[in-house]
XYZ file of C-alpha atoms in Angstrom:
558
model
C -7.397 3.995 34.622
C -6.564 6.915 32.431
C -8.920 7.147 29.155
C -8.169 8.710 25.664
C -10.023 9.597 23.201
C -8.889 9.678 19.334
C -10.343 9.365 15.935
C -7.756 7.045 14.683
C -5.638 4.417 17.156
C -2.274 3.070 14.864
C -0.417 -0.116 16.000
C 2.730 -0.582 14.850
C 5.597 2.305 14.169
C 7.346 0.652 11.062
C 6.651 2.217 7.579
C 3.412 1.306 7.088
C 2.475 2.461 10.290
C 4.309 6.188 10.459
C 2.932 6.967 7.068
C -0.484 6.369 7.714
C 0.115 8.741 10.427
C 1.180 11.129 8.048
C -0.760 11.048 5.532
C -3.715 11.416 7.956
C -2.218 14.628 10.066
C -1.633 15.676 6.369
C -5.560 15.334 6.103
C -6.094 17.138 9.610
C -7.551 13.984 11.367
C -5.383 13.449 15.173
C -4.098 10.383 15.423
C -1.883 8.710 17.870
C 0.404 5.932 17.052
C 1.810 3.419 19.432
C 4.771 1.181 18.803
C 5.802 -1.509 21.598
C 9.836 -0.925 21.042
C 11.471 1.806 22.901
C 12.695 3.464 20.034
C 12.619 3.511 16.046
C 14.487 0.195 14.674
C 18.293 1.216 13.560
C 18.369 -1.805 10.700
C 18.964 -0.668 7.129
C 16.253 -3.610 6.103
C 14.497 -2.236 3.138
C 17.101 -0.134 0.408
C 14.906 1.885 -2.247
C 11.095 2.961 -2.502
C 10.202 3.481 -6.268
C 8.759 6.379 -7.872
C 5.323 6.172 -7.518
C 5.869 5.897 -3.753
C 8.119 8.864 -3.939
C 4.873 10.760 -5.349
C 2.995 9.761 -2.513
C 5.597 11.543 0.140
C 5.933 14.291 -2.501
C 2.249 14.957 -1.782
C 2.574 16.065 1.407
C 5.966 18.108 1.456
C 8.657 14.882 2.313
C 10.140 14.165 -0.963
C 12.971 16.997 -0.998
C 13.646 15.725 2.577
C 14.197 11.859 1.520
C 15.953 12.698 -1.741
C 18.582 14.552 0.451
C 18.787 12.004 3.128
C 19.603 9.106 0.505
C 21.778 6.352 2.154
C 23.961 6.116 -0.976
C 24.957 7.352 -4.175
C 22.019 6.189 -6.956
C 23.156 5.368 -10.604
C 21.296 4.698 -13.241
C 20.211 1.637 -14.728
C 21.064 -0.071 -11.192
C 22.980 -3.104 -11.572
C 21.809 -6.529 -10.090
C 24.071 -9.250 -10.656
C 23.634 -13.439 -10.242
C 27.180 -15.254 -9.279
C 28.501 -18.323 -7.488
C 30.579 -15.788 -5.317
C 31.265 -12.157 -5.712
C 34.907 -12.969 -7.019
C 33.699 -15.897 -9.351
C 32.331 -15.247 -12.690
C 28.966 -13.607 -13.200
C 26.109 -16.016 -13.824
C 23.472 -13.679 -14.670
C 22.984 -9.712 -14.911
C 20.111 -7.300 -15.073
C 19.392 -3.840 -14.939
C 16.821 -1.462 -13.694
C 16.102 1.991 -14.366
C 13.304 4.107 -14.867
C 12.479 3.444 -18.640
C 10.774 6.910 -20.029
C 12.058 8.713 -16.910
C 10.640 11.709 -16.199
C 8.051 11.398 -19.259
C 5.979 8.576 -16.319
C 6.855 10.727 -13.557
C 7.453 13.804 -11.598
C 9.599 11.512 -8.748
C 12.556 9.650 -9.025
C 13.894 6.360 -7.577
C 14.841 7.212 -3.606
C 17.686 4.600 -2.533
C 17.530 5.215 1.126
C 17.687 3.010 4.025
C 14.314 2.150 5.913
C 15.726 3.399 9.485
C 16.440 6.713 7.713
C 13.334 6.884 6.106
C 11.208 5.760 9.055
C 13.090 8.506 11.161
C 11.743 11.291 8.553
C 8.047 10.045 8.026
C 7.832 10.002 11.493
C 9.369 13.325 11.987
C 7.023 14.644 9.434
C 4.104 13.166 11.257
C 4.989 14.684 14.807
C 4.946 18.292 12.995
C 1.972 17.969 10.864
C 0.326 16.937 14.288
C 0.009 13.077 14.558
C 0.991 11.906 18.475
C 3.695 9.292 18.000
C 4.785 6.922 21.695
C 6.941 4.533 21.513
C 7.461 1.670 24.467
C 3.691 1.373 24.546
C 2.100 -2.101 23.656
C -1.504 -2.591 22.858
C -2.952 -5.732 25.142
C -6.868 -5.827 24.249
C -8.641 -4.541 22.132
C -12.430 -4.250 22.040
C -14.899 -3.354 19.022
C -18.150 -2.119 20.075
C -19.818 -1.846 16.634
C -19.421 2.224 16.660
C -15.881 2.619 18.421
C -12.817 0.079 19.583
C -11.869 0.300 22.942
C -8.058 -0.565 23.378
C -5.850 -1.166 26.226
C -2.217 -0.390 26.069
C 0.518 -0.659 28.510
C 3.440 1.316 29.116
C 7.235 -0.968 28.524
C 8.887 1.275 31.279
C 6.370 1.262 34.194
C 3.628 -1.227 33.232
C 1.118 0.910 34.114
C -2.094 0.729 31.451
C -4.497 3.080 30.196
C -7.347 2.823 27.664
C -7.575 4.633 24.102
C -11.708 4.834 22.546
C -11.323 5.130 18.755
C -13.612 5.736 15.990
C -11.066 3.068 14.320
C -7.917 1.237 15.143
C -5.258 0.698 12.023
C -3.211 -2.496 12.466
C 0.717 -1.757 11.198
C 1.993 -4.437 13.652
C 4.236 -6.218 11.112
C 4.482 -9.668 9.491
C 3.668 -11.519 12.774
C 0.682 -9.275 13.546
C -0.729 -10.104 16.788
C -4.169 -8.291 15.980
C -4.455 -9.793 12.785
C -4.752 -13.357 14.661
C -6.795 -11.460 17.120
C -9.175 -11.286 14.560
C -9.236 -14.863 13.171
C -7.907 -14.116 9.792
C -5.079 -15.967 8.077
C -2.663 -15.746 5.171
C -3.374 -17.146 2.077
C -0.729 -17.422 -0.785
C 3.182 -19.361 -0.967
C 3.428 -19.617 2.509
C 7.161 -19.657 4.633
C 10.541 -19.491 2.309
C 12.511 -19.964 5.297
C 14.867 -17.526 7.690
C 17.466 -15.895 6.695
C 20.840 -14.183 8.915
C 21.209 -10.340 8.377
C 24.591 -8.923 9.032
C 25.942 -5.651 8.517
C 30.001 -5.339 7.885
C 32.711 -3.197 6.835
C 35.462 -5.077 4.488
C 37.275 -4.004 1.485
C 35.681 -5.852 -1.464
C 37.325 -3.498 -4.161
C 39.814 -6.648 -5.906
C 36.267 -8.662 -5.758
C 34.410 -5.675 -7.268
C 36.612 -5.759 -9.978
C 35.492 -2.021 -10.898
C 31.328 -3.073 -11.013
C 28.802 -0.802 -9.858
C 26.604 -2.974 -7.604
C 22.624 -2.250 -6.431
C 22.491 -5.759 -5.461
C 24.035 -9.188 -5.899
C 22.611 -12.785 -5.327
C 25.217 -15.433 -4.897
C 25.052 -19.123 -4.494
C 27.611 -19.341 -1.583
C 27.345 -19.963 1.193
C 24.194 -21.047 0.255
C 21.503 -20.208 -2.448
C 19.854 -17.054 -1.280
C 22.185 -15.529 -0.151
C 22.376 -11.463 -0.781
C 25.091 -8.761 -0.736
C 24.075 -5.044 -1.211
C 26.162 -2.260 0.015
C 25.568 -0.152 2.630
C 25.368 3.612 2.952
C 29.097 4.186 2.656
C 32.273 2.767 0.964
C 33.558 0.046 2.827
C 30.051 -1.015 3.994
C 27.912 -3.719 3.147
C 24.543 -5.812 4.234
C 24.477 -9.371 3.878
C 21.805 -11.820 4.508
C 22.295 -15.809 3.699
C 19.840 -18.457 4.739
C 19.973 -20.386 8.187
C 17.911 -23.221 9.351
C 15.841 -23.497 12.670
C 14.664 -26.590 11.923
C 17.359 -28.629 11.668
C 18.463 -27.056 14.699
C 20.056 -23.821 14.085
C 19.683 -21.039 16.680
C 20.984 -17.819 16.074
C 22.744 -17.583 19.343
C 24.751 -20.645 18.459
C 25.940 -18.985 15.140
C 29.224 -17.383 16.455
C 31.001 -14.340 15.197
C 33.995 -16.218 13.671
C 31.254 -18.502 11.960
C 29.573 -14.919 10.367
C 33.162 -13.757 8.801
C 33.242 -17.401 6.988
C 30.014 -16.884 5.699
C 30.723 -13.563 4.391
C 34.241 -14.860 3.292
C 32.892 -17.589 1.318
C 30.178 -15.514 -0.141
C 32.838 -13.232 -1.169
C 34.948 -16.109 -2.318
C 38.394 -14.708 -0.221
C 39.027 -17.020 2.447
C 41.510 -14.753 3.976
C 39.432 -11.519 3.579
C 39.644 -9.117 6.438
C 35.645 -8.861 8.088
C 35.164 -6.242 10.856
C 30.980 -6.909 11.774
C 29.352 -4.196 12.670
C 25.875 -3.373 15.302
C 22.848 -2.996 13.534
C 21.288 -1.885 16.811
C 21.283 0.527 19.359
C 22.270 -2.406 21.866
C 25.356 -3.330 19.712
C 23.512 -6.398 18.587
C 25.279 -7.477 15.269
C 23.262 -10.713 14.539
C 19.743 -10.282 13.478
C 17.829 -13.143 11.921
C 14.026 -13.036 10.067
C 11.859 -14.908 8.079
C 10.437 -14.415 4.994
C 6.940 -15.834 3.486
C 4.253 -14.672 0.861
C 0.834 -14.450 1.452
C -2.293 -11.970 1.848
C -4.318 -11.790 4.612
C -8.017 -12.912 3.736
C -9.561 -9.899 4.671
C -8.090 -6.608 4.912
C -10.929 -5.492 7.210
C -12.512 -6.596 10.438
C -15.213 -4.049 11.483
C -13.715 -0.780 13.048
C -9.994 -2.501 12.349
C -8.346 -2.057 9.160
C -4.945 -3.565 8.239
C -1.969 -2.004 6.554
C 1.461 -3.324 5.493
C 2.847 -6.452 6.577
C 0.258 -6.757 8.718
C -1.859 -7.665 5.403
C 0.671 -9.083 3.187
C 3.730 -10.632 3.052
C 6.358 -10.816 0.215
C 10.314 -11.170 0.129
C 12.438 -8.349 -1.064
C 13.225 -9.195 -4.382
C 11.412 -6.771 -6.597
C 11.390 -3.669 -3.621
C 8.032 -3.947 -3.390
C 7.460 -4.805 0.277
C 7.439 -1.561 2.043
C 6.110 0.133 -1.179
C 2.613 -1.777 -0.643
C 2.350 -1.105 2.612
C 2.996 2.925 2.418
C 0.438 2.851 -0.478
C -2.180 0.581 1.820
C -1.983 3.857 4.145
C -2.236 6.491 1.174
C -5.678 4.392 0.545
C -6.736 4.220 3.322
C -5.884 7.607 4.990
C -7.825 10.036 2.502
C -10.908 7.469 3.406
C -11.388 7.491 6.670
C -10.897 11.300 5.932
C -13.573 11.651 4.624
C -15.608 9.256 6.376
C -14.688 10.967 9.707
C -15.453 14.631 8.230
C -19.067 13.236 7.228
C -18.560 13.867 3.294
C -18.211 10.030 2.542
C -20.327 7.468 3.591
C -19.137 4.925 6.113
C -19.495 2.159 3.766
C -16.396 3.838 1.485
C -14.086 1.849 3.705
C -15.024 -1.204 2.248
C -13.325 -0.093 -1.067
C -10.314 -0.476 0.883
C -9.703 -4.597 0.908
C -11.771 -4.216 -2.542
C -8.812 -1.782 -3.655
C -5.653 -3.053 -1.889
C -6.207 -6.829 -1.514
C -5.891 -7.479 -5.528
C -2.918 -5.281 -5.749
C -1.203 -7.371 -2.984
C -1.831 -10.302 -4.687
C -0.540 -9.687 -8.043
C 2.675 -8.094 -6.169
C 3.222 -10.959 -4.028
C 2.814 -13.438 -6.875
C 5.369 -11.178 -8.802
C 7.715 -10.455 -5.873
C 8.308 -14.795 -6.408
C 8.958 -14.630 -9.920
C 11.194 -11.531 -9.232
C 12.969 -14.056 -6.593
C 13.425 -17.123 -8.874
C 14.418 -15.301 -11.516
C 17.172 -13.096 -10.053
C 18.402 -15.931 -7.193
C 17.821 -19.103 -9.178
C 15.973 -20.418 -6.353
C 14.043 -23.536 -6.402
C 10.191 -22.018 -5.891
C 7.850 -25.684 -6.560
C 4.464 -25.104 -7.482
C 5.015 -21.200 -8.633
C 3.915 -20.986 -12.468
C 6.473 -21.039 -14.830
C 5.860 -17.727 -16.700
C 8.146 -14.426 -17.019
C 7.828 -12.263 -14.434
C 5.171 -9.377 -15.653
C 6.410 -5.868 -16.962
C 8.507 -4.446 -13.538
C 7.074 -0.893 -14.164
C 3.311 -2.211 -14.585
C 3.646 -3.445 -11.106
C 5.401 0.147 -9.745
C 2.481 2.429 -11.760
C -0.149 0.127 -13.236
C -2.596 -1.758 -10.890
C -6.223 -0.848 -11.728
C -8.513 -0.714 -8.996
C -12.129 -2.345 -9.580
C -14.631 -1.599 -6.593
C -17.994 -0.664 -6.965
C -17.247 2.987 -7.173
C -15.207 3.481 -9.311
C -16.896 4.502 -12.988
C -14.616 1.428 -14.803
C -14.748 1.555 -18.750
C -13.948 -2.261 -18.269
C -12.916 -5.367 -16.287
C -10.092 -4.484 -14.347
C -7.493 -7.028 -15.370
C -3.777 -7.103 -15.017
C -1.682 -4.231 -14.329
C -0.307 -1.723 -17.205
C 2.776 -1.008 -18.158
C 3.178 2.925 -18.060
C 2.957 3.733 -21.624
C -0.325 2.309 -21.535
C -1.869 4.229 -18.649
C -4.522 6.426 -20.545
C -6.586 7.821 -18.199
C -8.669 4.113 -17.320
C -10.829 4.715 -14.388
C -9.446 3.041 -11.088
C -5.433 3.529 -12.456
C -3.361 6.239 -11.363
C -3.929 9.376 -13.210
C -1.311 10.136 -15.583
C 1.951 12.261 -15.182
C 1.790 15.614 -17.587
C 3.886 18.285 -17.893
C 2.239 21.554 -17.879
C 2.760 25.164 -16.679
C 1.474 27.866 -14.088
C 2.840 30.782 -16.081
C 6.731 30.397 -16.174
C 5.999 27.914 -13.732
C 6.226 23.739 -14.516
C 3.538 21.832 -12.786
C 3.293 18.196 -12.808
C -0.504 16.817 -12.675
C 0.613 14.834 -10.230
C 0.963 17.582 -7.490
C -2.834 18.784 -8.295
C -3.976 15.726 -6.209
C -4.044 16.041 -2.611
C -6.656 16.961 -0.502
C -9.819 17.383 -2.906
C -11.241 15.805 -5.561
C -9.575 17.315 -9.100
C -11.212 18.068 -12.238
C -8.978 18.231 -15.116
C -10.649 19.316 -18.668
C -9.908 21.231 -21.479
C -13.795 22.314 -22.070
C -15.372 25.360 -20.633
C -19.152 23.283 -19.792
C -17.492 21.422 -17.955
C -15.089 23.869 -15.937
C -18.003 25.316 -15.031
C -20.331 22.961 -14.194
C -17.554 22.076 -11.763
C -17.338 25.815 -10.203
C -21.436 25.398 -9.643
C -20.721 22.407 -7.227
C -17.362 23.216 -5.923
C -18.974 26.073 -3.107
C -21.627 23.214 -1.956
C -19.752 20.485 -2.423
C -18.306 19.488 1.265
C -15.626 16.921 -0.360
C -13.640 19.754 -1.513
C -13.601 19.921 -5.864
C -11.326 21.913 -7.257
C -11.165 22.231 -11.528
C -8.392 23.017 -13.806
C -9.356 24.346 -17.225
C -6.163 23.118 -19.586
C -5.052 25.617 -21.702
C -6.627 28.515 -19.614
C -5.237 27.984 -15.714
C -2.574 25.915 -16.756
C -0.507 25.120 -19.965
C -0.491 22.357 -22.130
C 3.191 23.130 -24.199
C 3.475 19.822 -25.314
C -0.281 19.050 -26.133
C -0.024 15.817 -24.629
C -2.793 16.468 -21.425
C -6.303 15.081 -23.852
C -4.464 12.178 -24.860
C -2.656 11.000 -22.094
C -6.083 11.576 -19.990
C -7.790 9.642 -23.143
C -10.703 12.543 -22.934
C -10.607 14.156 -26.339
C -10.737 18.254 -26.590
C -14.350 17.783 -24.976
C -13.831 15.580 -22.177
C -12.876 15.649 -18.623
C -11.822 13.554 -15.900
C -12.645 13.605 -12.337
C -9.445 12.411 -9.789
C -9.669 11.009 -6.568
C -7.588 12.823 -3.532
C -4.985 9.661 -4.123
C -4.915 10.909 -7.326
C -6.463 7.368 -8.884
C -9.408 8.495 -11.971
C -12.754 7.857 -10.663
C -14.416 8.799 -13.135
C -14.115 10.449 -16.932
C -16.198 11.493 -19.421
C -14.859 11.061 -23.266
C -15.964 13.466 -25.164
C -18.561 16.409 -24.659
C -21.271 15.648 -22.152
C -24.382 13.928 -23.195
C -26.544 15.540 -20.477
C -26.580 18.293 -17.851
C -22.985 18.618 -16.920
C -23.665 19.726 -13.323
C -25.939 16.539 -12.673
C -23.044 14.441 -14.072
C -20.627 15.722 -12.168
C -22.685 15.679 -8.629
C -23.203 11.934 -9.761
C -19.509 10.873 -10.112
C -19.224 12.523 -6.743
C -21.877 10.821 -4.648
C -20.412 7.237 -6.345
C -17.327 8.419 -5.836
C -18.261 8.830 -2.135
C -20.489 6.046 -1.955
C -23.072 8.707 -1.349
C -26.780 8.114 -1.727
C -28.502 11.960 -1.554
C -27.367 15.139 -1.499
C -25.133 16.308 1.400
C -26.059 19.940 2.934
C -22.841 22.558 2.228
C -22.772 23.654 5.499
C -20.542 21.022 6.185
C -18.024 22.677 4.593
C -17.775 25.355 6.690
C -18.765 23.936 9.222
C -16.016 22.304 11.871
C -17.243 18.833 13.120
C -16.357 17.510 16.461
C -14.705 14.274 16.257
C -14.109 12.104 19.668
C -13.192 15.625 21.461
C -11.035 16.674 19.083
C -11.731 19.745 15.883
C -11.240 18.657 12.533
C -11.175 21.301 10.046
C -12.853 21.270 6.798
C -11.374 19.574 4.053
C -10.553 22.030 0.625
């Protein structure tokens, strides 16, 4: 039996799965992901990743690529709309757009189709050097305390081989097989039911009536039901509810049956239907089921969950796949580090510490999003207002034990409030390179960032950076880079003196209002080594040095 040998194994080639291979080729660890389909899935499913996602492609070269690849025209403020049918009067109507724009970020909303965008990441991924198979299915897996040992089989031929990893990520969707391979369950709402996803072309202009439409929830057939349009005129996806358990099969749900839903959802019984494949196979019927929950531990010893693997919400809100691609931006610039010997092992656990909270709060608000905008019946969900939409996009604060929190972490912020907090995102500034505009956004990446406007502190930061194997880089404000607008002190909520030290996922780890009560340097090494969970002094000549990983080199990071 043929044996591998990798740094990082990856289950599971949907979103969550190809970005985490990205983002960790981006960081220069190999990684090879296997997927048990023979091919990327060719179903629209999710519609639009928000902003802060966006940012997190942007990062490592993708965003120009997904911007021009969007499925369909974006408008702004996108229009959802709440009706009996799509002919019938409105019930309801809402808007979303980006309120402050470009003043909260550097990224826009990208309205593209998951297929499309799952086709780029992992494009993206096979150049920056991750190892992508598909029609390979993992059938053990083994953790030995310092490596998994995982056995995967080939669709075509049957014929298995073993993979050793330092660790295996789990991106094998909502009904993840490792995840009950490991004992752990969901917690949280629980099943909302199944719903029939068709894709079709029709004329719907007369039922239009001139609207622009991101999305519309309608009462016929049934409560639930959705209409969005596809990624060209004509085209449209359409999901209503069906029921399994009073008997309904989706092979007994005929084609003639699927144009009278969409008819009557429509509310044109003599509407001309033409259903289209949403396959490779020509399948044009595809049924799923939604729930909401969180996994009860995001972490199992060497095998770390990502995406729906950990948490399941329904689509209302657009959340879904935007969790899981940030579960992988986490994770990836962790094990990182943890793999290049500049982080302590134990820096993983900030993972679940990080994530699991955040998918929490967004499942809980993904249900409000869906009562609200559907009218569905949700018993036993609170009856509050769903929470600011843009706190839940930009304004979860992290609370594990390293991070150097001015307070209790509590809910998330809407944007305008986001001041710099240790454990948010660091804040979106405007500032210039010469003639150049730079956001602060694209100063996070690889290395840990320094960002002052005080000359003790630039330099205390150029006396670690040449030992410091993490990779620190500084930015003096005002001397490397422009501040036209004066808005970087306040925004970073440092004062003239202060400084603020951002983590390689560009979340604050640390900051310092105000001048420095104490040797800068020492400071500085000691938001590090938290930062790292790091408990002495590592020697610099890891930083030069390249460090042999399962077989494979892995350069230096910075």
């Amino acid at each position: 039996m043929e044996h591998d040998r990798i740094p990082v194994l990856i289950v599971g080639g949907g979103l969550a799965g190809l970005s985490t291979a990205a983002f960790l080729a981006w960081h220069g660890v190999p990684a090879l992901l296997v997927e048990r389909h023979a091919a990327a899935l060719g179903h629209p499913r999710a519609r639009v990743i928000n902003p802060r996602t966006v940012e997190l492609f942007r990062q490592i070269g993708l965003e120009d690529e997904i911007l021009a690849a969007r499925s369909f025209a974006h408008r702004e403020p996108a229009v959802f709309l709440r009706a009996g049918t799509l002919a019938g009067p409105e019930k309801g109507r809402g808007v979303m757009s980006n309120p402050g724009g470009p003043s909260f970020s550097p990224s826009p909303w990208a309205p593209i189709d998951q297929d499309r965008l799952e086709n780029l990441v992992a494009a993206h991924a096979t150049r920056l050097g991750a190892d992508i198979r598909y029609g390979q299915e993992l059938v053990d897996l083994v953790d030995g305390g310092d490596r998994v040992t995982a056995t995967l089989r080939e669709a075509a031929t049957g014929r298995e081989h073993t993979v050793v990893a330092d660790y295996l990520v789990a991106a094998d969707g909502h009904d993840s097989g490792i995840r009950r391979r490991l004992g752990l369950e969901l917690q949280g709402y629980g099943p909302l039911g199944n719903l029939l996803s068709l894709v079709f072309a029709a004329d719907l202009t007369r039922a239009m009536a001139g609207r622009e439409l991101a999305i519309c929830h309608l009462d016929e057939p049934e409560v639930g039901t959705v209409l969005l349009p596809h990624d060209r005129a004509g085209r449209w996806v359409f999901s209503t509810p069906y029921h399994p358990e009073r008997g309904e099969t989706l092979a007994g749900i005929s084609e003639q049956r699927c144009v009278e839903l969409v008819r009557a959802a429509i509310g044109d019984p003599e509407l001309t239907v033409e259903l289209l494949p949403q396959l490779t196979d020509g399948t044009k019927k595809l049924a799923y089921s939604i729930a909401a929950g969180v996994a009860d531990r995001y972490a199992v010893g060497r095998v770390l969950l990502v995406g729906d693997a950990a948490h399941l919400m329904p689509p209302s809100g657009a959340w879904g796949s935007g969790t899981g691609i940030q579960d992988a931006h986490n994770l990836a610039w962790k094990l990182a580090a943890v793999l290049t010997g500049v982080a302590a092992p134990s820096l993983l656990d900030t993972y679940e510490a990080e994530r699991r909270p955040v998918a929490l709060v967004t499942v809980q608000e993904s249900l409000h999003q869906l009562r609200a905008r559907s009218g569905r019946p949700l018993p036993g969900l609170p009856d509050v207002p769903p929470a600011d939409y843009f706190a839940v996009v930009f304004g979860h604060r992290y609370a594990s034990r390293l991070i150097a929190a001015d307070g209790p972490a509590g809910p998330p912020l809407p944007p305008g409030e986001l001041r710099g907090q240790p454990g948010t995102r660091a804040p979106h500034v405007s500032l210039r390179r010469g003639d150049e505009p730079v956001s602060t956004v694209d100063l996070y990446g690889r290395d840990f960032v320094l960002l002052t406007g005080a000359a003790d502190w630039a330099g205390a930061a150029a006396d670690i950076a040449d030992r410091e194997p993490a990779g620190l880089v500084a930015h003096l404000i005002g001397v490397d880079l422009a501040d036209p607008d004066g808005r970087f002190a306040a925004a970073h909520g440092i004062g003239d003196a202060g400084a603020v030290l951002v983590r390689p996922d560009g979340v604050v780890a640390w900051r310092q209002v105000g001048a420095p009560d104490g040797d800068p340097v020492k400071l500085l090494e000691l938001a590090l080594d938290r930062a790292l969970d790091r408990h002495r002094p590592l020697s610099s000549d890891r930083r030069s040095a390249y460090r042999s990983i399962g077989g494979n080199q892995i350069p230096p990071r910075g």
